[in-house]
Every structure is written in C-alpha cells, then in structure tokens.
XYZ file of C-alpha atoms in Angstrom:
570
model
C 16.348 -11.080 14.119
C 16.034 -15.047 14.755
C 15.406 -16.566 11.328
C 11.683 -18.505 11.768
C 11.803 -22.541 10.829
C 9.317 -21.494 8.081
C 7.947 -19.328 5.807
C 5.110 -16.726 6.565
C 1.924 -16.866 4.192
C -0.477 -14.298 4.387
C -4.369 -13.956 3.308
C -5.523 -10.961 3.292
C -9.343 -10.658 3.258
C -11.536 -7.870 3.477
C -13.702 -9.183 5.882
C -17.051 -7.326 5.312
C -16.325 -8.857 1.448
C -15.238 -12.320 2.026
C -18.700 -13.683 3.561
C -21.157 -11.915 1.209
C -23.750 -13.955 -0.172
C -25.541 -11.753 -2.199
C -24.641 -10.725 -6.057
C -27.301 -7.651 -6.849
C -24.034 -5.142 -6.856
C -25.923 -1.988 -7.030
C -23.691 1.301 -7.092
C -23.751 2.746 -3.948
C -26.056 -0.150 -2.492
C -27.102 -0.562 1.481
C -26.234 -2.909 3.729
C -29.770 -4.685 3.025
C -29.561 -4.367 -0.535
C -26.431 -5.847 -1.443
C -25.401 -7.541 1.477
C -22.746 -7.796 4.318
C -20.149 -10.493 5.086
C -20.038 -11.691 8.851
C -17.495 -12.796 11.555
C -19.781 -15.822 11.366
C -19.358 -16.113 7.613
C -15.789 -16.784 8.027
C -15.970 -20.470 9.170
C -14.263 -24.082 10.355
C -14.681 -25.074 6.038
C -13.713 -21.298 5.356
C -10.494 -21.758 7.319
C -9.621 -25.549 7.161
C -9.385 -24.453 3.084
C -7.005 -21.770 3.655
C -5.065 -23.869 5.714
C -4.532 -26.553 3.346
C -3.520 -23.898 0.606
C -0.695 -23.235 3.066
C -1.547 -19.754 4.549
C -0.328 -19.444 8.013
C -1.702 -16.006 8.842
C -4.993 -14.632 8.070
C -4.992 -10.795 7.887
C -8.802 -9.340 8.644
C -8.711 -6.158 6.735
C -11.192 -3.826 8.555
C -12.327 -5.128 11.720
C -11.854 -2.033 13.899
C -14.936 0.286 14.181
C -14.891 2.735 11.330
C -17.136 5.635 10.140
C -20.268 3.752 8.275
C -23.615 4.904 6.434
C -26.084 2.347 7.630
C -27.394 3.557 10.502
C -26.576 1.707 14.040
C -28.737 4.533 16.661
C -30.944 1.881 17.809
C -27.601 -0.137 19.203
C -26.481 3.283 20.524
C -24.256 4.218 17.743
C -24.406 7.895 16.197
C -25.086 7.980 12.754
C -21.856 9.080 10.933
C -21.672 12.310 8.627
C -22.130 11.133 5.288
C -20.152 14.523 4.291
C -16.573 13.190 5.671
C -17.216 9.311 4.725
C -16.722 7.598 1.496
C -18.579 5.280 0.079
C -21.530 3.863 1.798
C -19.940 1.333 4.033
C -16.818 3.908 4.407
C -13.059 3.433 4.574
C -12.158 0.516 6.427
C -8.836 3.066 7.516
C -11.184 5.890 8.737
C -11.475 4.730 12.753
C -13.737 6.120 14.672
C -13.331 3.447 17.781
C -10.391 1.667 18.322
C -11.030 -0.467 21.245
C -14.360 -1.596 19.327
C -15.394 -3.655 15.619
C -17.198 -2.569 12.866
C -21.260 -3.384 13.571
C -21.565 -4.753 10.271
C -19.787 -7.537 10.868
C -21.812 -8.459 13.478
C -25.146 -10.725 13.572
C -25.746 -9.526 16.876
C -24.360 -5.757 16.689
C -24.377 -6.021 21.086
C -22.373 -9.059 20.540
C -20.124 -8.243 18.270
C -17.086 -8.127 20.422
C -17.615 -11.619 21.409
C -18.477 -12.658 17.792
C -14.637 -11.495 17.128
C -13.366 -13.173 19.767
C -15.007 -16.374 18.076
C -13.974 -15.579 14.711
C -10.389 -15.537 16.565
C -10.816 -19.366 18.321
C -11.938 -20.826 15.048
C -8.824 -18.977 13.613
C -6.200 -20.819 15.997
C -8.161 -23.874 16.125
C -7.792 -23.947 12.369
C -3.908 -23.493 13.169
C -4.199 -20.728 11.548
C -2.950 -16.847 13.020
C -4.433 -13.847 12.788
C -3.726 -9.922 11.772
C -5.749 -6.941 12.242
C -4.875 -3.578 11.392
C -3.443 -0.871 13.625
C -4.258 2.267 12.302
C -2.027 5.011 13.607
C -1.714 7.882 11.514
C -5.167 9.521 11.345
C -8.560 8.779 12.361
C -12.189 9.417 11.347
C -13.135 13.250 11.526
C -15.531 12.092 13.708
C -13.977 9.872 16.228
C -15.110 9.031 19.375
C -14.874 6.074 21.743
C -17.837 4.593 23.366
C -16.202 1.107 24.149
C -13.172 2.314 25.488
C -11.704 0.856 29.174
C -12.584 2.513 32.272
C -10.384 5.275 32.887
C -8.956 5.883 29.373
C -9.483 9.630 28.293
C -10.621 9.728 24.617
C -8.606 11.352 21.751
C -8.130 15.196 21.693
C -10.448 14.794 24.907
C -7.827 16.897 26.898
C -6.428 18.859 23.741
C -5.243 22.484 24.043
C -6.922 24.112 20.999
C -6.173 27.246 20.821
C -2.685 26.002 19.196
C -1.465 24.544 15.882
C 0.654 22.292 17.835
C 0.981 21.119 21.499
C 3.650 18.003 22.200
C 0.579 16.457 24.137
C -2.540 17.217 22.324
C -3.577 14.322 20.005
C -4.458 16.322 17.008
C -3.394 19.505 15.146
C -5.509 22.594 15.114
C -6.340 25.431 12.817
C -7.551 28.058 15.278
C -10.062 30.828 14.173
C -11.082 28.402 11.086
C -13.744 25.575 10.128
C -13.360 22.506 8.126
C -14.934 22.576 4.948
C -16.373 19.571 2.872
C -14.485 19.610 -0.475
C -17.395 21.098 -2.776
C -17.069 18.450 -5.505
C -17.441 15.548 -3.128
C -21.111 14.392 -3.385
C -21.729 11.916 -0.773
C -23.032 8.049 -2.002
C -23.422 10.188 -5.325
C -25.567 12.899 -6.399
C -28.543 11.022 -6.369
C -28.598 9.436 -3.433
C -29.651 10.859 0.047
C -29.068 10.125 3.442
C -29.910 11.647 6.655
C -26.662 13.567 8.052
C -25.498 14.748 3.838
C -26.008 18.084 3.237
C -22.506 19.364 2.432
C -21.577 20.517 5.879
C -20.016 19.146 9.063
C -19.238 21.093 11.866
C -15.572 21.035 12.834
C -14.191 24.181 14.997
C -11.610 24.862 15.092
C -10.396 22.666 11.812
C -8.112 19.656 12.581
C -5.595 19.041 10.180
C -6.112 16.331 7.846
C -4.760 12.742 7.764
C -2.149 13.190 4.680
C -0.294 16.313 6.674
C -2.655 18.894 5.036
C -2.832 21.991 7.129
C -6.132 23.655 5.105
C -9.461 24.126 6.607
C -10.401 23.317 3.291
C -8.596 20.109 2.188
C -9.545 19.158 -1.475
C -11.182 15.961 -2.593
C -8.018 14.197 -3.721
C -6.824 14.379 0.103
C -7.849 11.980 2.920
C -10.459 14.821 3.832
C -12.642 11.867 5.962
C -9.753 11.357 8.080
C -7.653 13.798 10.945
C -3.590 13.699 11.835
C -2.576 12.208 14.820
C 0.005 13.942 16.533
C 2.431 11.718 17.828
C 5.286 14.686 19.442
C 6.052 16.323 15.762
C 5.868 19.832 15.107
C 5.737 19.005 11.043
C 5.403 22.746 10.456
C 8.535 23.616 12.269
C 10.138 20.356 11.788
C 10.986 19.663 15.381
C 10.426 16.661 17.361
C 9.230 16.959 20.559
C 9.528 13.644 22.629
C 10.587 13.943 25.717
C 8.265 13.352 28.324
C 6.528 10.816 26.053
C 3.744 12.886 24.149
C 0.620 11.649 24.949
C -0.342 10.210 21.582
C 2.018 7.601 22.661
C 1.032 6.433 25.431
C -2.558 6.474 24.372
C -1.866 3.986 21.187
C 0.232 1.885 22.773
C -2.581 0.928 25.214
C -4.444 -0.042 22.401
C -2.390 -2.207 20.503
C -1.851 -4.011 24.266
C -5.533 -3.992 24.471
C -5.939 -5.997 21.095
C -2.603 -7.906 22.009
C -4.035 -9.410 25.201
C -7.250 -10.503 23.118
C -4.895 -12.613 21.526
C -4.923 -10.952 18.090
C -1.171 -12.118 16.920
C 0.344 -9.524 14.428
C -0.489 -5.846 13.124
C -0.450 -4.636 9.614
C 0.368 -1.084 10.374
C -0.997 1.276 8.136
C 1.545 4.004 6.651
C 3.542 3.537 9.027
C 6.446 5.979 8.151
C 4.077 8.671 8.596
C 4.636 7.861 12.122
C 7.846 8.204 13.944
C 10.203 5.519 13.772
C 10.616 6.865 17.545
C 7.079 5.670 18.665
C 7.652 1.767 16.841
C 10.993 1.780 18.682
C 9.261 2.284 21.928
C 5.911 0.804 21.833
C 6.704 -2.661 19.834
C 9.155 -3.756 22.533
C 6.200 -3.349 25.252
C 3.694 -4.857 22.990
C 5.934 -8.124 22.792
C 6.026 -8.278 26.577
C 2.488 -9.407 26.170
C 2.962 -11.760 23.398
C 6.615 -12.438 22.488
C 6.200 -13.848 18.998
C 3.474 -11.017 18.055
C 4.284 -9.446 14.302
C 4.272 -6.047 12.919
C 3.750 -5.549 9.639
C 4.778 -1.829 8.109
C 3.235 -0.713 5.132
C 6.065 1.800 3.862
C 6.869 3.206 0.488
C 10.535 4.737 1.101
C 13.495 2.208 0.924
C 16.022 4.838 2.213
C 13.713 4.146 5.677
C 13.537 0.147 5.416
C 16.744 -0.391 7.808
C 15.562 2.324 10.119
C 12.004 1.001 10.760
C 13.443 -2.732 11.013
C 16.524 -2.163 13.525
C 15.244 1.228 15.045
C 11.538 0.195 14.881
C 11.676 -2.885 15.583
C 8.815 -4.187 12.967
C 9.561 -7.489 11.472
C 8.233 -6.804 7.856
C 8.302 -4.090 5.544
C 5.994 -4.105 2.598
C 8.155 -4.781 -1.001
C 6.095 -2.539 -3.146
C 8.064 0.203 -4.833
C 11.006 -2.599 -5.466
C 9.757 -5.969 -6.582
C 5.623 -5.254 -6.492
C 6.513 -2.333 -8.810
C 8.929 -4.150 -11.097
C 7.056 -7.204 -11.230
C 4.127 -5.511 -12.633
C 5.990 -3.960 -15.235
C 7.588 -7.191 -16.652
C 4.303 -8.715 -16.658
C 3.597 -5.977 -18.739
C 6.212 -5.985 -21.307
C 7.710 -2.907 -19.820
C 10.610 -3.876 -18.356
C 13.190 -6.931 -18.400
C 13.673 -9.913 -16.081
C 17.398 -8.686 -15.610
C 15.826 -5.502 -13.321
C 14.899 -8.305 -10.368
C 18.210 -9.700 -9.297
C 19.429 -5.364 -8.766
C 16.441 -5.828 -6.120
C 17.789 -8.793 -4.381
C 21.258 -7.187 -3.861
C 20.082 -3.849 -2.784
C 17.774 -5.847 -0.244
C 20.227 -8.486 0.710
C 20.331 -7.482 4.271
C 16.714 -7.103 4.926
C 15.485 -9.613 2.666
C 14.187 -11.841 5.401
C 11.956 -8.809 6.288
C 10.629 -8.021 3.364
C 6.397 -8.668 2.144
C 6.230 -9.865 -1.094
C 2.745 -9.817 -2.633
C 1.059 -9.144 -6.305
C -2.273 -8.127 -5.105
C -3.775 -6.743 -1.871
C -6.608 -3.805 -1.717
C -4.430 -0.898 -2.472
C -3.248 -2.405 -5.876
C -5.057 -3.489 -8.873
C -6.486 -6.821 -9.267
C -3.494 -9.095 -11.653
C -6.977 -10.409 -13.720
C -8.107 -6.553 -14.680
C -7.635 -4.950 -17.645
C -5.270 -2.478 -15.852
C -2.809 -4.834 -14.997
C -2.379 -8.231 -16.729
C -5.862 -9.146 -18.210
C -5.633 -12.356 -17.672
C -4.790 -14.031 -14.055
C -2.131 -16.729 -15.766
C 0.026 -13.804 -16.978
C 1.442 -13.067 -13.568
C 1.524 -16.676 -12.390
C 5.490 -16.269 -13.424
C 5.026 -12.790 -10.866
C 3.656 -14.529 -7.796
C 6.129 -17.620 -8.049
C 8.953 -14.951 -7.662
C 7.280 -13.614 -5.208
C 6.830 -16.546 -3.072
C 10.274 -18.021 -3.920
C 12.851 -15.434 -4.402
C 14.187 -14.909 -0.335
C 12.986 -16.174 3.231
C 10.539 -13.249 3.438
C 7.188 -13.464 3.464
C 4.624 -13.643 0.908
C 0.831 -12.600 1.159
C -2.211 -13.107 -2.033
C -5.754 -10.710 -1.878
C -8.487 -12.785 -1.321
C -10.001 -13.788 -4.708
C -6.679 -13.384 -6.429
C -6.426 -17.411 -6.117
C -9.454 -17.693 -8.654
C -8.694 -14.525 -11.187
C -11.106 -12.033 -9.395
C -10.644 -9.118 -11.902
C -12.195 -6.267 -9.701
C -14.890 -5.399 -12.240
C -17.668 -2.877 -12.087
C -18.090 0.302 -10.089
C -19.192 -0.074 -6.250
C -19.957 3.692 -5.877
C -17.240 5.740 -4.428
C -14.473 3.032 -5.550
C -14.173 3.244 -9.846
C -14.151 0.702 -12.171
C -9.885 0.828 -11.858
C -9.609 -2.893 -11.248
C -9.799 -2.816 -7.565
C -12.204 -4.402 -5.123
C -14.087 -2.202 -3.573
C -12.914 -1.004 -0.095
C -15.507 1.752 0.589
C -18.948 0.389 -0.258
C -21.059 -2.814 0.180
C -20.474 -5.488 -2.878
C -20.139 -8.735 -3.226
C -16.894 -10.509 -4.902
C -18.073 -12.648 -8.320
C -15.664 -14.930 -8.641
C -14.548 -15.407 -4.869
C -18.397 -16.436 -4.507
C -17.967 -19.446 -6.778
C -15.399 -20.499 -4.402
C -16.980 -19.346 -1.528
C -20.444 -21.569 -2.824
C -23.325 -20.449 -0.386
C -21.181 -20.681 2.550
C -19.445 -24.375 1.645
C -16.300 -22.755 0.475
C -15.933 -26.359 -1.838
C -14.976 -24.319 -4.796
C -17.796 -26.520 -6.874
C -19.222 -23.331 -8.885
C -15.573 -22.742 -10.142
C -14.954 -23.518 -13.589
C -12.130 -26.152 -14.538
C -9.421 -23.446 -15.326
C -10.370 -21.641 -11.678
C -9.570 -24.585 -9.596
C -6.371 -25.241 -11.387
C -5.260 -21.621 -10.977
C -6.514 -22.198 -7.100
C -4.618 -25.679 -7.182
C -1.072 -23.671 -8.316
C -2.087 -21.298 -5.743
C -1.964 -24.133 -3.367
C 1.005 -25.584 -4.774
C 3.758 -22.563 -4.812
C 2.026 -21.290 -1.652
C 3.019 -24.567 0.395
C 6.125 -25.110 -1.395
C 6.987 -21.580 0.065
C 5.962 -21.890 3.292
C 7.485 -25.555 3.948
C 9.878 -26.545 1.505
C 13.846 -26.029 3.667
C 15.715 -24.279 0.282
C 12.904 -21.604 0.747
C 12.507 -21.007 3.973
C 16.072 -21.363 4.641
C 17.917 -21.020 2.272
C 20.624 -19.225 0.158
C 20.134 -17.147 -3.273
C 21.892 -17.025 -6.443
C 21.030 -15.314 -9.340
C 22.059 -16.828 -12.724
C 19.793 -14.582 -14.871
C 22.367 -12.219 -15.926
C 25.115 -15.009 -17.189
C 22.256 -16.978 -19.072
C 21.436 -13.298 -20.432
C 24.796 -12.918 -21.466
C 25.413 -16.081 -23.138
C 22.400 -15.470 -24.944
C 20.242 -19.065 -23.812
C 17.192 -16.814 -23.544
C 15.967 -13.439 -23.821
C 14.847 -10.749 -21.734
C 11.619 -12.242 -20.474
C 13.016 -15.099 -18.774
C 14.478 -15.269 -15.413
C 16.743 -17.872 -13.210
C 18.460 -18.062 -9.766
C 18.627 -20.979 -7.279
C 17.670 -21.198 -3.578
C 19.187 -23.863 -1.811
C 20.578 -25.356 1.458
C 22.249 -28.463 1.761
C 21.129 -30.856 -0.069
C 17.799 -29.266 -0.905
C 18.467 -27.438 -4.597
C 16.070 -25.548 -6.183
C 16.242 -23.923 -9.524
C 13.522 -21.325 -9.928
C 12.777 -20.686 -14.122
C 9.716 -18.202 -14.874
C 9.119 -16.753 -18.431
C 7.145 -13.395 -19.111
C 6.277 -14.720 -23.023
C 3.396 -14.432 -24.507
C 4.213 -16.793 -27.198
C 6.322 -20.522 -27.247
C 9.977 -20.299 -26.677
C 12.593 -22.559 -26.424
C 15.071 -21.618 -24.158
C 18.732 -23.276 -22.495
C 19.960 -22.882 -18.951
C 23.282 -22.994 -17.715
C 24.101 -23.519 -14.442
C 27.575 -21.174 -14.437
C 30.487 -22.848 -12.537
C 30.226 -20.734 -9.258
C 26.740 -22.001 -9.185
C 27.692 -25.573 -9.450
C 29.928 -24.828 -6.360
C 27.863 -23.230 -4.372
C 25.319 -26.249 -4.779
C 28.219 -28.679 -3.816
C 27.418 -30.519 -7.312
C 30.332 -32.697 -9.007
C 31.384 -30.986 -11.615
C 32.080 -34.481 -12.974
C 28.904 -35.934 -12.001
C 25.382 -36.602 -13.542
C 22.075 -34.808 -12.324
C 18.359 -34.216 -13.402
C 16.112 -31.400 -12.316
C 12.796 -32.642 -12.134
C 9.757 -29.607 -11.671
C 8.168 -29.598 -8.361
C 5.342 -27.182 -9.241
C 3.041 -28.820 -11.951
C 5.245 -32.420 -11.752
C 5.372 -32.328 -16.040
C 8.631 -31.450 -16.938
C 11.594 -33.745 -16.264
C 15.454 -32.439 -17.483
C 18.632 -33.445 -17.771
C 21.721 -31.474 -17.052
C 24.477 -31.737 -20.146
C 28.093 -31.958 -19.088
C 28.386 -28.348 -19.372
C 25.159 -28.142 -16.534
C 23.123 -27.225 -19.253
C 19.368 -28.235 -20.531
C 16.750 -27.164 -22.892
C 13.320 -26.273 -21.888
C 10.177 -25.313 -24.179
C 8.324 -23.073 -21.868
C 4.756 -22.015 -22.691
C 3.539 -18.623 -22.235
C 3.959 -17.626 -18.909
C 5.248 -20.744 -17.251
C 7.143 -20.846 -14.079
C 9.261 -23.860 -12.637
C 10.473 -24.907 -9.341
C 12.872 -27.587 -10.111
C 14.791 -29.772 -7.601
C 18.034 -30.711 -8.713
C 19.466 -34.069 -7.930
C-alpha cells in the first residue's frame, strides 16, 4: 500500500454527545430532559479547533438511523420496542435504517439528511475529513428501511424462512420458535415506563442474534437488541457458500456506495472479522471506484487475521487494541514493563503502517477514571507512544484532550468509566471546552488547557513532523535496560529519516527519577551520526529540556512522574 506524505489523526466523537448543552444528567433521562447534541452543534469554531490540534479526520460515531426511545410518529417514524433497545437513546450500533440518520440529530427531523450533508461541507471546508460507521454484522431486531432508493428490496424482505440458513436470505432463522426478551432486562429501568415496554416483542420465527447466538432466548449479556446478518456462511455447518454472490453482499455494498457518493470519506467498520474477509475483498475495491482515496477502518480483535483483512480485505487500518492498547494500559498501571512494547513493534513490523493506535475511544474506559489511570497525566507517556511509535495512525475520544473521566451512571451504561453510548447525557468536562457553543475552552481550568495544549502538541508533531510520518524505528529500550541506565518504567527508541532524528523517552514513574540514555553504536549508525562528533538533543514537546550527548552518546535526564520527550537530535 502507497505510504501517505502524512500522518492520519483521528477524532472520534459521539455525535449526539459532543453538542449537548445541557448538564441535568438524570439516569435514564429524555431527549427533553437532558438534552441532545446536533449536526448543527458541530460548527466552523467546533472544527477550525480540531483542526489546529492537528486532527485530519473526524469520525461521527452514530450518525446512521438506529433504534431510539423518544418517539419520532409524528415525522412518520415507528416508535421502537423499548424491549430490544438499550438505554433510552439506544445503541448507536443497533441500525434500523441504513440509507437514513438518527432524528435526534436533527433540528429539523424532515431535514435531517440535508443537515448531514451540511455538517459534511463545514467538515471539508474546515480541511478536515470525515468517517461514519458501517455497520455490517447485525442490525436492530427491528429494522426496516423507509428512506431507502427506489428499487432496493429491504433486508430479509425476500427471505426464505422456513430455514436456518439460505446462501441468499439476509438473516438466520429459528423456525417453529419466538424470540424472547431476556427476563432480567428491564427496559430504561424498573421504574420507568414507556409506551411499546412490556417484556414482549413479537419476532416469528426467531432470528438469530447479532453475536452468532442461535437461541430464541438469547440472555442479557448477548447483543439480544441486535440480529446476524448473513453474509453466504453456514456458521452451524461451517461452510461458506459464495458463489453466486449471496445477496447480503450485494445489498451492503450498495450502501456503503450510497454513503460513498455523498462524499462521506472513510468507514470505521464495526467488528469487522465477524464478517468475511471474502465480502471486504470484494466490496472495498468497488467502493474505491467511487472515491479512490476513501478509508476503511476495521475494528478487529484477532492478530492471527491482521494480514488477511489488510492484503485479502483490502482495509487500510486495523485497530491496535489487544497489542499496544492492551499493553499500554497495563504499564500505566504498574502491571507490566516498558520492555513488553518493542515485542509489539517486531511482531507488527510489516503492518505497522496499518495499524490504529489510540488510548481511549467508546468501547474502552476513559484514561481519567478510576478504572484505568485516575488521573489523565498518567497516560500522557501512553498516548505519546501511541502517536509516535510507527507511521500508523493515531485517533483520541472526544473529551480525552481535557481528562473527561466518564463519571456517573447514564442508565443502561454503569458507572465503569465510560461515556455513555446508550442514553442521553451530557459530557462535564468536554462542556467547559465546548463553552455554550464557542468551543474557546475559557471554562477550562489552567491544568485542562495545558493537557489540551500537549494534546495539540504530540498530535501535530505526529501528523506533520517527516521522522514520524516517514520514518524508520529503532528500539533502544532493551540495551538501556540491560546496562541498567533506567528501570523498567522507562522506555526509548528513535524514529528518524534523514536528517530528521527523533529520540522518543517516556517514563511510567510515579515518583522523580534520574535516569541515563545511551544511544548504542548501531543506533548511532543508523542515524548517520559521527561517532567522533558533538550533538545535543533538544525536546520538541514541552521546549524545557535541553541535553547533551557525552562521547559515549550518552546524557542524563531527571524525568518527573510521567513525562514523555520527543527530542530532536542535532
């Protein structure tokens, strides 16, 4: 794949979040009570800031039409089942229309189509690009397309089901049986009531649910709000069936064209290994006909598949979670050592350039929680590996730039440190930044806007500095481990390319340490440095600390707790 000039820099925002005004924050609110973020919310000031922090891609978590507990009849929307959604603004990853966008977003819910494609011109005119999700695995129980083309046929419209498993149905069946709500799900909570809960919903015969569960009676742990889609696999038999091209196919692919010509520019794919490699192989390559440069994002878990979806699927990123998310989060908890990240770097070597690297998005915990760090400083060391450790790409949760810790329970979402994804809530500390719609920052405190300035900083450093975007990486953790210059919190390794020489120090202490580093001799060679010659590395990141290399390419450095370097050598 054709290495890009720069860097990619993701924001992810959940976009019914981002714009909320209001602060009441009442479990299991409504729409009215504790307010809604806009398309409208999200604007020039909005956008002109994230574009100076040096994101070049804005992902809009949760724009497609999903199942919803405010109720929408009077706009010609069916009121959902409250019995297979959670939360009271639902799952943003339970679709129920994919050629339309969530009402809520919407000031004028007729106009909301064209509000999105307005949201989408202030996006590019901002120079910004933007990223929607494609949801392909499963869909809301109750699914059903009212703004779809002329001509299209909806899902399971022209299903067989009187079988488990037809190559060209859309969905699985359980013939002979009902779906039944999980009895210890309570809809927006026991005490709260809503036209369509009453523990039932009427599905015959069953479809089988969205995480491969083939039960009429799924239980509440399983994505029970959600059906399979059935893309050609017999999962019960384990045979593929794809040949003619199953209908599920063609079907999805017209949709991600659909959103493609509307000039959306990338797709975060949702679980996309639960999907055949097979189907990304076929349908990517006809997406780009429509827009050559158009990315696709996989979220994917299993690293034995990460070659297969790149070179067979064709995506051009793979979410880094169970490699350096995972491992990251444990040094930042004391629980493992720095020496664990370089392992990472050589397993990945070859598909380093296609790897996400993030510390935060709205699957994870917040880094400011108590479930994770405590304190949004302690994984400042985590997110300047994550940014400057290969040419992949790196992405922050919106909020995450000002130490949103993802307090407080929303209703169906926990206090567990996460922002809320499935009910109506507005984001404390993001709404400092976002200041009645300014988006100046001024109700920040000091220490938010200087962990929003580092933000800034490492973010555009990333995105545009040549030794990042372009070039090469050398660990020299493990011989500054060995020689004992510092301990097992501390990590090193260089990125460089010609005469652009960064050395990259961050430090997991929680107390004051004085540490050395050595540049070994195959580093000095790879960086083209005399071995005779004099050089200084002076810190490109907070522009404080100034060293000198010894003769032996060594310096001392007192790092405070949790302090991360970039420095340039020259």
């Amino acid at each position: 794949m054709e290495r890009s000039s720069g860097k990619i820099v993701i924001y992810q925002m959940m976009t019914r979040l981002f714009g909320n005004k209001k602060t009441v924050n009442k479990p299991y609110g409504t729409r009215d009570e504790n307010g809604v973020g806009k398309f409208n919310d999200i604007n020039e000031a909005a956008l002109k800031s994230l574009r100076e922090m040096g994101i070049t891609h804005v992902w809009y978590t949760g724009v497609l039409e999903h199942a919803v507990l405010t109720d929408y009849t009077p706009f010609n929307i069916p009121l959902d089942d409250a019995d297979v959604v959670k939360g009271r603004a639902g799952s943003p990853y339970a679709i129920k229309d994919y050629y339309d966008v969530d009402p809520d977003l919407a000031m004028s819910v007729p106009n909301r189509r064209e509000e999105f494609d307005r949201l989408l011109e202030r996006t590019h005119k901002a120079g910004l690009k933007a990223i929607i999700d494609f949801v392909p695995n499963h869909v809301a129980r109750q699914y059903h397309s009212d703004a779809k083309p002329a001509g299209v046929k909806d899902l399971g419209e022209t299903d067989n089901k009187n079988v488990t498993f037809d190559a060209n149905n859309n969905f699985y069946y359980l013939p002979g049986q009902s779906f039944q709500v999980p009895k210890e799900y309570h809809a927006l909570g026991p005490d709260n009531v809503f036209p369509t809960k009453d523990g039932k919903f009427e599905e015959t015969p069953a479809k089988a649910t969205g995480n491969d569960v083939f039960s009429a009676t799924p239980n509440i742990h399983d994505w029970f709000e959600t059906v399979k889609l059935n893309y050609g696999v017999d999962l019960q038999a384990k045979q593929t069936h794809f040949d003619p091209i199953p209908d599920t196919w063609i079907k999805m692919k017209d949709i991600l064209v659909f959103w493609a010509q509307k000039n959306v520019d990338g797709f975060r794919c949702d679980m996309a290994e639960m999907v055949p490699v097979e189907f990304w192989g076929w349908v990517i390559p006809q997406v780009r006909v429509v827009n050559p440069d158009i990315v696709f994002i996989a979220e994917i878990y299993n690293p034995q598949q990460y070659h297969n979806y790149i070179e067979n699927g064709k995506f051009n990123y793979l979410y880094d979670k169970v490699q350096l998310y995972d491992t990251l989060r444990l040094i930042v908890q004391g629980k493992a050592a720095t020496s664990a990240i370089h392992p990472i770097q050589q397993h990945l070597s070859s598909v380093s350039d296609n790897m996400l690297h993030f510390v935060e998005n709205h699957d994870e915990q917040r880094v400011a929680s108590p479930f994770f760090a405590g304190d949004p400083w302690r994984a400042v060391p985590a997110m300047v590996v994550s940014a400057t450790i290969d040419r992949g790409p790196v992405m922050i949760y919106f909020g995450q730039e000002v130490g949103e810790p993802g307090a407080g329970s929303a209703g169906f979402q926990a206090n567990d440190g996460r922002t809320t994804i499935f009910d109506y809530w507005g984001v404390p500390e993001h709404q400092k930044w976002m200041n009645e719609g300014k988006f100046n920052g001024d109700s920040l405190s000091m220490e938010q806007k200087q962990l929003r300035q580092f933000y800034a900083d490492v973010l555009s450093l990333a995105g545009k500095n040549i030794a990042l975007t372009q070039g090469e990486y050398l660990d020299i953790t493990a011989h500054n481990l060995q020689a004992g210059n510092f301990p097992a919190n501390t990590s090193a390794y260089l990125r460089y390319s010609g005469e652009e020489r960064l050395l990259i120090v961050t430090t997991f202490n929680a107390a004051d340490q004085l540490i050395k580093v050595q540049l070994p001799p195959a580093a000095v060679s790879a960086l083209g440095l005399d071995p005779a010659g004099s050089y200084i590395a002076r810190d490109l990141l907070w522009r404080e600390a100034e060293v000198g290399f010894n003769k032996d390419f060594t310096f001392e450095l007192k790092c405070k707790p949790y302090s991360s370097y970039i420095f340039k050598i020259k």
